[in-house]
Every structure is written in structure tokens, then in C-alpha cells.
mmCIF file of C-alpha atoms in Angstrom:
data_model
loop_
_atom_site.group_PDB
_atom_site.id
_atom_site.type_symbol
_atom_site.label_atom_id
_atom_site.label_comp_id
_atom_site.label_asym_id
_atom_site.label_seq_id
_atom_site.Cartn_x
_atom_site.Cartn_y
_atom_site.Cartn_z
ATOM 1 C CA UNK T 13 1.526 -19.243 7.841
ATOM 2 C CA UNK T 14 4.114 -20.750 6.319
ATOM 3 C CA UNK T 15 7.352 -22.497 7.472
ATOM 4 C CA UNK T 16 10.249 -21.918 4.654
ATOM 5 C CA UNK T 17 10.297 -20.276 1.047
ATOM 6 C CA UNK T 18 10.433 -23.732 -0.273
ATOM 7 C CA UNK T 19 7.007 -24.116 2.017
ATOM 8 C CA UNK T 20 5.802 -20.897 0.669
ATOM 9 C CA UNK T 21 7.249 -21.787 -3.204
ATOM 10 C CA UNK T 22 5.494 -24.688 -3.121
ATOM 11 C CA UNK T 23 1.896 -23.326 -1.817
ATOM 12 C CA UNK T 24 2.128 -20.310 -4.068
ATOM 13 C CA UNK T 25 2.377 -23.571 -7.037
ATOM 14 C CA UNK T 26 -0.324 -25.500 -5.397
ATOM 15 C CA UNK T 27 -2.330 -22.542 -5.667
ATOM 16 C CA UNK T 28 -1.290 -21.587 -9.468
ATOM 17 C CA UNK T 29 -0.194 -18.450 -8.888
ATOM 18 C CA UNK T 30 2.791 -17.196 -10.981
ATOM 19 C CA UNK T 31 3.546 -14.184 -12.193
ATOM 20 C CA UNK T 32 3.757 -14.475 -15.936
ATOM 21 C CA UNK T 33 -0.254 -15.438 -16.180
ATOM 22 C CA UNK T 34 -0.587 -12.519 -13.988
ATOM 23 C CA UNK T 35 1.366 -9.944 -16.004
ATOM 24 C CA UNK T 36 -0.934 -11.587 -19.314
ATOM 25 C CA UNK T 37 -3.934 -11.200 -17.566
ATOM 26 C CA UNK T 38 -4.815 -13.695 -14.800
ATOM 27 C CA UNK T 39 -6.401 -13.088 -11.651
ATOM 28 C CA UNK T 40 -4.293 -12.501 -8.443
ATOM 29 C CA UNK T 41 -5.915 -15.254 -6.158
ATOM 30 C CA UNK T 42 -6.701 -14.041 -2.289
ATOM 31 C CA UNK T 43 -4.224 -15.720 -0.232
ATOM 32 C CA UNK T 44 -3.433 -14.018 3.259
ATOM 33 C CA UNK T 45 0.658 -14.477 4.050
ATOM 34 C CA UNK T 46 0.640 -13.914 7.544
ATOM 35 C CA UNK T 47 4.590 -13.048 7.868
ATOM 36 C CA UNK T 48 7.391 -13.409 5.219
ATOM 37 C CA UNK T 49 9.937 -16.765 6.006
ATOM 38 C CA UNK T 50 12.676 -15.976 7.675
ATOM 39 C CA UNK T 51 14.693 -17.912 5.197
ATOM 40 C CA UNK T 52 14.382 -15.564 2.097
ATOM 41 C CA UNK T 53 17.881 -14.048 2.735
ATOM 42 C CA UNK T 54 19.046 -17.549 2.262
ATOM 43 C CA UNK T 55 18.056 -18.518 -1.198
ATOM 44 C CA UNK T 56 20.447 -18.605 -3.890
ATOM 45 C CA UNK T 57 18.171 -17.921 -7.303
ATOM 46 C CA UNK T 58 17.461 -13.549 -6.900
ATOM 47 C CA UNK T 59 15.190 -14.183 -9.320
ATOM 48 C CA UNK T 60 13.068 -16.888 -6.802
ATOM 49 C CA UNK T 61 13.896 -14.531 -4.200
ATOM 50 C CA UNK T 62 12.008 -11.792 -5.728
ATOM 51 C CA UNK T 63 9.398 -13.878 -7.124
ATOM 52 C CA UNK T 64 8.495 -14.872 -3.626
ATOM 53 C CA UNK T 65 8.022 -11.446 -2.259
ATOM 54 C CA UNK T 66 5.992 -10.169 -5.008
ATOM 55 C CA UNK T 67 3.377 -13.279 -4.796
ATOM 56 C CA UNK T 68 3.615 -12.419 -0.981
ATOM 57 C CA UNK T 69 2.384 -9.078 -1.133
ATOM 58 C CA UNK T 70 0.850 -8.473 -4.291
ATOM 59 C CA UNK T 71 -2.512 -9.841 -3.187
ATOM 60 C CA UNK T 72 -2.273 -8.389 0.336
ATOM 61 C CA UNK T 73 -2.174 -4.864 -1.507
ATOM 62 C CA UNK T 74 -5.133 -5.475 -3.958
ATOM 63 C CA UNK T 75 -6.881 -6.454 -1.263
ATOM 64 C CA UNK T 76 -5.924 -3.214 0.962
ATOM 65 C CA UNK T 77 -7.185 -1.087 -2.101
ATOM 66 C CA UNK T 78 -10.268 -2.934 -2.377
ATOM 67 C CA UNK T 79 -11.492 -2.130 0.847
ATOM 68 C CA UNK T 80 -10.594 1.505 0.130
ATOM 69 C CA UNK T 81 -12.080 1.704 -3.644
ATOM 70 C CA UNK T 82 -15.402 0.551 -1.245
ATOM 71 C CA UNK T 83 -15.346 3.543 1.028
ATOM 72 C CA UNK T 84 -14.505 5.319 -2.166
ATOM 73 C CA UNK T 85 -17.547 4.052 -4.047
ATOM 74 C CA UNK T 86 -19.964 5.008 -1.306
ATOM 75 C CA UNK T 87 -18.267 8.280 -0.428
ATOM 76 C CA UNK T 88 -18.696 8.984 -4.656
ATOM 77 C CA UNK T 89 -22.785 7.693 -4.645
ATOM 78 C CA UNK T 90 -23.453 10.416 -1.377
ATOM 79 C CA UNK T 91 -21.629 13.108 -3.007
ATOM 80 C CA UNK T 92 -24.120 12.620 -5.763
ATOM 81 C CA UNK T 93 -27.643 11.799 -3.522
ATOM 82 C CA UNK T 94 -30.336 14.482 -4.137
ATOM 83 C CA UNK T 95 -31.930 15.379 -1.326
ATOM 84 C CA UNK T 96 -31.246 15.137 2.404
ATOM 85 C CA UNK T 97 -28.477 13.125 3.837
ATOM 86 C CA UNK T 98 -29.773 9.944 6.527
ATOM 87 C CA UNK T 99 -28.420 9.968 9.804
ATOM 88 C CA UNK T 100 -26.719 6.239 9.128
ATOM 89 C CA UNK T 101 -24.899 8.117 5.763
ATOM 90 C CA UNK T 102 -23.939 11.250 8.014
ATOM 91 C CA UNK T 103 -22.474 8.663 11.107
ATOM 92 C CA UNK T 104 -20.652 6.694 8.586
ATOM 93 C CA UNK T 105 -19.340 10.018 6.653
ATOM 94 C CA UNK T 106 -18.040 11.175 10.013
ATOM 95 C CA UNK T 107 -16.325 8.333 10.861
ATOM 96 C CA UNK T 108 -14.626 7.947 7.754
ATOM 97 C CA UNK T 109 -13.325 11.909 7.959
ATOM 98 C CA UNK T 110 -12.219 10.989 11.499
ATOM 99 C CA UNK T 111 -10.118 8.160 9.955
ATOM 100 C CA UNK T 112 -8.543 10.225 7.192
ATOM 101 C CA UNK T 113 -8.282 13.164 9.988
ATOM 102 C CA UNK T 114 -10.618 15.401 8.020
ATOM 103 C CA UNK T 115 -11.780 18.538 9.965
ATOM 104 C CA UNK T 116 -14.650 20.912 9.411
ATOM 105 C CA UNK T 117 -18.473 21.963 10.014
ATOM 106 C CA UNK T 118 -19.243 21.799 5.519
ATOM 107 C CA UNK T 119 -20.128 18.808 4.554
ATOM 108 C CA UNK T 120 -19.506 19.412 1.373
ATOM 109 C CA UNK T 121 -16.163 20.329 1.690
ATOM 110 C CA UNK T 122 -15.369 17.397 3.979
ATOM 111 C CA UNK T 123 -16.786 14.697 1.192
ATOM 112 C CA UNK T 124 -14.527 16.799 -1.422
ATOM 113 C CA UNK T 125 -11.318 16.395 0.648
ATOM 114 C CA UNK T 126 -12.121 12.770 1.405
ATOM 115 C CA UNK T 127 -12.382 12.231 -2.259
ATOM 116 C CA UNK T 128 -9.097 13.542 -2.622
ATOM 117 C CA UNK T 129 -7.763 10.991 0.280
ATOM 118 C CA UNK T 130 -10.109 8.095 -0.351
ATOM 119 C CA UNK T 131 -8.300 6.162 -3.439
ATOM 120 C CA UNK T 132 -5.787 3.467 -4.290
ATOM 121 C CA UNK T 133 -1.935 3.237 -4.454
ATOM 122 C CA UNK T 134 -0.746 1.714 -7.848
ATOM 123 C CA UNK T 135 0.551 -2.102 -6.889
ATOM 124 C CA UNK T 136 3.674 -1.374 -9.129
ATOM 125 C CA UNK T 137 4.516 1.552 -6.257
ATOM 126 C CA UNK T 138 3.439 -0.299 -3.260
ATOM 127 C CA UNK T 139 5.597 -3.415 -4.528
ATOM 128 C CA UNK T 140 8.872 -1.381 -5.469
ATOM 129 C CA UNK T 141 9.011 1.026 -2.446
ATOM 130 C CA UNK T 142 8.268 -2.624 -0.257
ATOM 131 C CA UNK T 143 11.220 -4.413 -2.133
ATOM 132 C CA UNK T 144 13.898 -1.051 -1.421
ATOM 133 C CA UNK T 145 12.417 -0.657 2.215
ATOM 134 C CA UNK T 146 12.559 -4.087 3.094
ATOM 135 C CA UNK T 147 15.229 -5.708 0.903
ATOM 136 C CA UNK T 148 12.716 -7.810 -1.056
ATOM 137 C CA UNK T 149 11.347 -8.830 2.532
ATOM 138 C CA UNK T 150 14.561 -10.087 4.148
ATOM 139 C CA UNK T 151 15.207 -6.886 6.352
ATOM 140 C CA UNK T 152 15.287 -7.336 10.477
ATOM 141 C CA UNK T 153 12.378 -5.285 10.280
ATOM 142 C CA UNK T 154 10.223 -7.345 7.693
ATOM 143 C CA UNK T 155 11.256 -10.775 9.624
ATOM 144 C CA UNK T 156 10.600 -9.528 12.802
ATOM 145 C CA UNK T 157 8.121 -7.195 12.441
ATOM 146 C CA UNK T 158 6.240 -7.662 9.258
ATOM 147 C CA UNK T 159 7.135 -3.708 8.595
ATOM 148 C CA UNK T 160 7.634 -3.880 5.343
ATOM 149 C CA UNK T 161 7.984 -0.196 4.212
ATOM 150 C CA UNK T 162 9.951 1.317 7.141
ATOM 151 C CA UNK T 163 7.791 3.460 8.928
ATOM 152 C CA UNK T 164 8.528 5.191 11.775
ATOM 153 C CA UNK T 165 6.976 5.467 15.373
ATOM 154 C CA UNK T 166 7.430 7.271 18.542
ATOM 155 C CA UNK T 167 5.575 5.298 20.898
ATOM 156 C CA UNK T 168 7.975 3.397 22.959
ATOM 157 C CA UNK T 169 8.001 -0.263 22.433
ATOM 158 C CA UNK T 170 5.512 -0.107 19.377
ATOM 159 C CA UNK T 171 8.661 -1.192 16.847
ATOM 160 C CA UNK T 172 12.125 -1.995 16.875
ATOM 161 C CA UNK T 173 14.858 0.107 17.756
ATOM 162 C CA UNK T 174 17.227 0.145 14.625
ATOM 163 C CA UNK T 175 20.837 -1.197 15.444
ATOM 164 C CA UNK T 176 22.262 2.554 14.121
ATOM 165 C CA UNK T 177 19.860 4.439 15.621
ATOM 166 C CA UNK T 178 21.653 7.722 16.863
ATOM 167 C CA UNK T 179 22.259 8.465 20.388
ATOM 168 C CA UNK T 180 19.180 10.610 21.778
ATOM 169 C CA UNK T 181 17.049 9.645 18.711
ATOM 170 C CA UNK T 182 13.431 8.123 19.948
ATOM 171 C CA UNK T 183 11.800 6.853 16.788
ATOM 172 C CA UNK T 184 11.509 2.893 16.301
ATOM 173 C CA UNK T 185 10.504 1.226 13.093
ATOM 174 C CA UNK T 186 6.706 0.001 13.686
ATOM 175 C CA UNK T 187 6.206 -3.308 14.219
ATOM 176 C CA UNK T 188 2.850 -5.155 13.285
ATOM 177 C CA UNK T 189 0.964 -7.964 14.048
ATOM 178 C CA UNK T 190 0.239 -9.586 10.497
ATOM 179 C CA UNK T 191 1.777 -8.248 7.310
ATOM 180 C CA UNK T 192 -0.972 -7.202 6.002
ATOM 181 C CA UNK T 193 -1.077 -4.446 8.995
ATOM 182 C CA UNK T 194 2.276 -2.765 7.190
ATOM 183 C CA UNK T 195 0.336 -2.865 3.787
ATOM 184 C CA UNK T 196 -2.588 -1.120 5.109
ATOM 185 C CA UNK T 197 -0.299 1.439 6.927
ATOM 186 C CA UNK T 198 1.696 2.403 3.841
ATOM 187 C CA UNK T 199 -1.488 2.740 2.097
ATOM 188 C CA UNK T 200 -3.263 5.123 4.984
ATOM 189 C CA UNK T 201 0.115 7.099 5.311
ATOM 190 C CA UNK T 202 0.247 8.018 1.333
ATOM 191 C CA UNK T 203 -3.467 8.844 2.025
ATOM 192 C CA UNK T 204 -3.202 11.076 4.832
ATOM 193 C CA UNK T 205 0.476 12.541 5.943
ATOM 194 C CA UNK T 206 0.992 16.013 5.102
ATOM 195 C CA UNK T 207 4.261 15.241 3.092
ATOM 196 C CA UNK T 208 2.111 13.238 0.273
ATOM 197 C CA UNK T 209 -0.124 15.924 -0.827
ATOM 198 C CA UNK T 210 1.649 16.339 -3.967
ATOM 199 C CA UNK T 211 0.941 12.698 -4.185
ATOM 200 C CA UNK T 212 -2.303 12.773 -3.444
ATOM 201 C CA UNK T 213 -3.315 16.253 -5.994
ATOM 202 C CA UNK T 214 -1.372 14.315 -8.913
ATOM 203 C CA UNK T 215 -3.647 10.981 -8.438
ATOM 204 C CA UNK T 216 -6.849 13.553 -8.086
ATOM 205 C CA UNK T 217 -6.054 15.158 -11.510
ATOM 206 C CA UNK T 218 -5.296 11.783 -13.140
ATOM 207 C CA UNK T 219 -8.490 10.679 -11.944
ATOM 208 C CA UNK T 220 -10.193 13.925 -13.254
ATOM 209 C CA UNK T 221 -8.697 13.542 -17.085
ATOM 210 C CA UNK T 222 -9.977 10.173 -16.928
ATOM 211 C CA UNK T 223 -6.358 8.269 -16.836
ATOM 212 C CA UNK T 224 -4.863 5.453 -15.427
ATOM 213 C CA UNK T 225 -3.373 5.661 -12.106
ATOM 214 C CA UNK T 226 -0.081 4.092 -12.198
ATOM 215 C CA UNK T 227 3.089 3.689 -10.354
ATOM 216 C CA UNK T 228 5.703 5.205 -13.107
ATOM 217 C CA UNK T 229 3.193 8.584 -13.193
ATOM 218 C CA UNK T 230 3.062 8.866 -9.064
ATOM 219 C CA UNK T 231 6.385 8.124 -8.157
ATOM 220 C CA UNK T 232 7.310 11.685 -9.485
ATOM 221 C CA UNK T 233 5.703 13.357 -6.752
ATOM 222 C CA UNK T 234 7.350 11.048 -3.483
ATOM 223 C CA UNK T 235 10.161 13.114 -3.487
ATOM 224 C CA UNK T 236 10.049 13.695 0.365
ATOM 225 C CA UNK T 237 9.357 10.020 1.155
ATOM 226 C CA UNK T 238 13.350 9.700 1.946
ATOM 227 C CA UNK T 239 15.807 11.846 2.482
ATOM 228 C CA UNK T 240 17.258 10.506 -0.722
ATOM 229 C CA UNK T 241 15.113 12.835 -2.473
ATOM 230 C CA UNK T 242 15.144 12.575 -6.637
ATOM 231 C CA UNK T 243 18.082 9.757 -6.502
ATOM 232 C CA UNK T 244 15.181 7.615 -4.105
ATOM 233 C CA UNK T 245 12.824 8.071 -7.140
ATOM 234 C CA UNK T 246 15.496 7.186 -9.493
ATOM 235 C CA UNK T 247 15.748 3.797 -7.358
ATOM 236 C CA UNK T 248 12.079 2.787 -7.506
ATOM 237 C CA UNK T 249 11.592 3.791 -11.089
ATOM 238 C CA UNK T 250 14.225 1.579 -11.899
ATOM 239 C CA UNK T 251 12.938 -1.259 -9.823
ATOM 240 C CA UNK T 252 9.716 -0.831 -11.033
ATOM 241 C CA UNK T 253 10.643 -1.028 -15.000
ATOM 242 C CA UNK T 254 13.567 -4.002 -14.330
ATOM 243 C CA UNK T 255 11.533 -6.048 -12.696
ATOM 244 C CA UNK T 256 8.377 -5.628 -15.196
ATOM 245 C CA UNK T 257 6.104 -3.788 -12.259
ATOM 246 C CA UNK T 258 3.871 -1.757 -14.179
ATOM 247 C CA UNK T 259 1.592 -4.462 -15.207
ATOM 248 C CA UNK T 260 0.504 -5.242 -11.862
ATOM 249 C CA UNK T 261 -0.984 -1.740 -11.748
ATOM 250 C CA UNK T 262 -3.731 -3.933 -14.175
ATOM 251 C CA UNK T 263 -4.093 -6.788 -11.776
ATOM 252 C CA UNK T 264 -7.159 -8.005 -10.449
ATOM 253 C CA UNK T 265 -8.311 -10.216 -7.381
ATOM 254 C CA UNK T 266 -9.981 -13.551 -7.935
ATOM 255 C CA UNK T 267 -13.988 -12.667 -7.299
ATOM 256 C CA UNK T 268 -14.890 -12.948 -4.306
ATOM 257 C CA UNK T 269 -16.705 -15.683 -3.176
ATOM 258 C CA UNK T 270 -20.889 -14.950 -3.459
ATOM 259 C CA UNK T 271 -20.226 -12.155 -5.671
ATOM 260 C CA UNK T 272 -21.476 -11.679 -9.146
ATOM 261 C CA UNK T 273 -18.751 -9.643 -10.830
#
């Protein structure tokens, strides 16, 4: 928790973290930002401003794809077991398809869907789409509600009603607990809504060539994230190359500590 950007400025320095070693190279290092300052609006330097939001969410999203590149990892080593499948492998593999709201009786059909479903979202993405969603973190939603990408809900009193909201609409903007809730969210949506799947098919056949799975490649398929359409993707490619995005799609956590690698 912190209780200003200058608090937050000056653990982020404490803590070494800047954003030129990253973008040469250095490790991302695990903090946990609990909720954005409320004071962000307020700062004079953009620059600072956007500096602060990046190191904010940066490692909460590296972290969010790590714990789906793990699911990922084991879904990939049972799609590849000889022999048959343990009842612990079949109760996790059922869980996980409940999660990603997989259907169906074939296993093997189930594991190939998840494989589609199971995988990362480039940080260059997740950080651009964040900083036009959220208005580099200062919106009433990403103060308030650590919803940092705008997404919607219908359950009354599970967000916050939007000030233009029009009369008879019911949706809310979800509201969540830690803002590492939203990350995780935007992540699960992009893995699961039916709107995505272009999203999803482009990232399988990148993966299938053997390519990188970047930001600038995926973006091209979001078209019916916003009703924007292609001038929404013009918006967050240009984000993404003027504020130098793309090479956090190489960025790495700090190891974890009691791990090897």
C-alpha cells in the first residue's frame, strides 16, 4: 500500500526498479501494488505520470501470466502422457475446463481447446489497453475500484455506476478488491469471452510457427473490444510504439525465491 506517487516514486527507487534497465534487459522485481494513489491525476511531469503506472502494473501482469504459463505447462506435459490418465490429472483437468468454461465428454478435445485458452497476454497489450481504459490509472474507476480495464458487470452493486450511464441501462464497471483482481480479469476475459476468439486463433497460430507473441501482432484482432472498432486499435498501437511498449513483451520476473531458474 502506498500513500502518494511521491510514496510510491520513491519505493519503486528504493527497490531499483526503472524502466530503462528493464527495456535493456533487467528483471521486473515482484512487488504487489495493492491500489494506484489517488494523487496520480495531480502530478505535473506526464512522463512521471506514466512511469508510475507502468512500474505499477507491469509486474502485477507478469505475474498473472505466470500463473497461467503454469496451468499451461501442465495442461502441455498431459496432452503428451502415454498411457492412462490418474484420477488427480483428470480432477485437476476438469477443474481447469470448468474455469475456462470448456464443455464436452472427449478429453481430447477438451485439452485441445484449453490449449487454445490457456496462454499469456503480451505485457505491451495489457499495459496500453490499461493506460486508454483507465487514463494511465487516474480514472474514477481505477481510484475507486482498482478496475483498471473497464469491464463491465450486471450484478447490482458489484461496480460503480458510471456518472453517464443511460437511463434504463444496468451494467456497472466492476469493482475489485486489490488491483491485481482487474489484471487477472482482463487476462481471463481475452482467454475466454466469445468476442476474443479471433484473438485467441491468432496467438494459437503464432505459437504453432514458433513466433513471438507480442502486443503489435495481437492487437489486430481486438477489433470488437470497443465500439471504436479499427480507430480503438489505431489508439493502442500508437500507445504501444510512443511509449516504447513492445519491449516489455521480453520482460521477465525476478526468480522466485527457492527456485533454481
Amino acid at each position: 500500500k502506498v500513500a502518494s506517487a511521491t510514496d510510491l516514486h520513491d519505493k519503486f527507487s528504493a527497490a531499483g526498479f526503472n524502466l530503462s534497465d528493464v527495456r535493456e534487459g533487467a528483471e521486473v522485481p515482484r512487488v504487489v501494488l495493492v491500489s494506484l494513489p489517488g494523487d496520480l491525476s495531480k502530478l505535473q511531469s506526464v512522463k512521471t505520470k506514466k512511469s508510475l503506472f507502468i512500474r505499477s502494473v507491469l509486474p502485477l501482469i507478469l505475474q498473472a501470466n505466470e500463473k497461467v504459463r503454469a496451468d499451461r505447462i501442465r495442461l502441455q506435459k498431459l496432452m503428451v502422457r502415454s498411457g492412462p490418465m490418474g484420477e488427480a490429472h483428470r480432477v485437476w483437468l476438469s477443474k481447469l475446463a470448468d474455469r475456462y468454461d470448456i464443455k464436452g465428454d472427449d478429453l481430447q478435445k477438451v485439452m485441445a481447446e484449453l490449449k487454445v485458452r490457456v496462454d499469456i497476454v503480451p505485457p505491451s497489450l495489457a499495459l496500453a489497453q490499461g493506460a486508454e481504459e483507465s487514463g494511465w490509472g487516474t480514472s474514477r474507476f481505477a481510484v475507486k475500484g482498482n478496475a483498471v480495464f473497464g469491464q463491465w458487470t450486471y450484478t447490482k452493486g458489484k461496480g460503480i455506476v458510471p456518472k453517464d450511464r443511460n437511463e434504463g441501462a444496468r451494467h456497472e464497471v466492476r469493482a475489485f478488491d486489490e488491483l491485481g483482481g482487474s489484471i487477472e480479469a482482463y487476462l481471463f476475459n481475452l482467454n475466454t469471452h466469445r468476442a476474443y476468439r479471433k484473438f485467441r486463433a491468432r496467438r494459437a497460430d503464432l505459437r504453432s510457427q514458433g513466433k513471438d507473441i507480442t502486443g503489435v501482432e495481437l492487437i489486430k484482432t481486438l477489433d470488437r473490444y470497443s465500439q471504436r472498432g479499427a480507430a480503438y486499435i489505431g489508439t493502442i498501437r500508437t500507445i504501444m510504439r510512443v511509449n516504447g511498449m513492445s519491449a516489455f513483451d521480453r520482460a521477465r520476473l525476478t526468480v522466485a525465491r527457492g527456485e533454481d531458474t
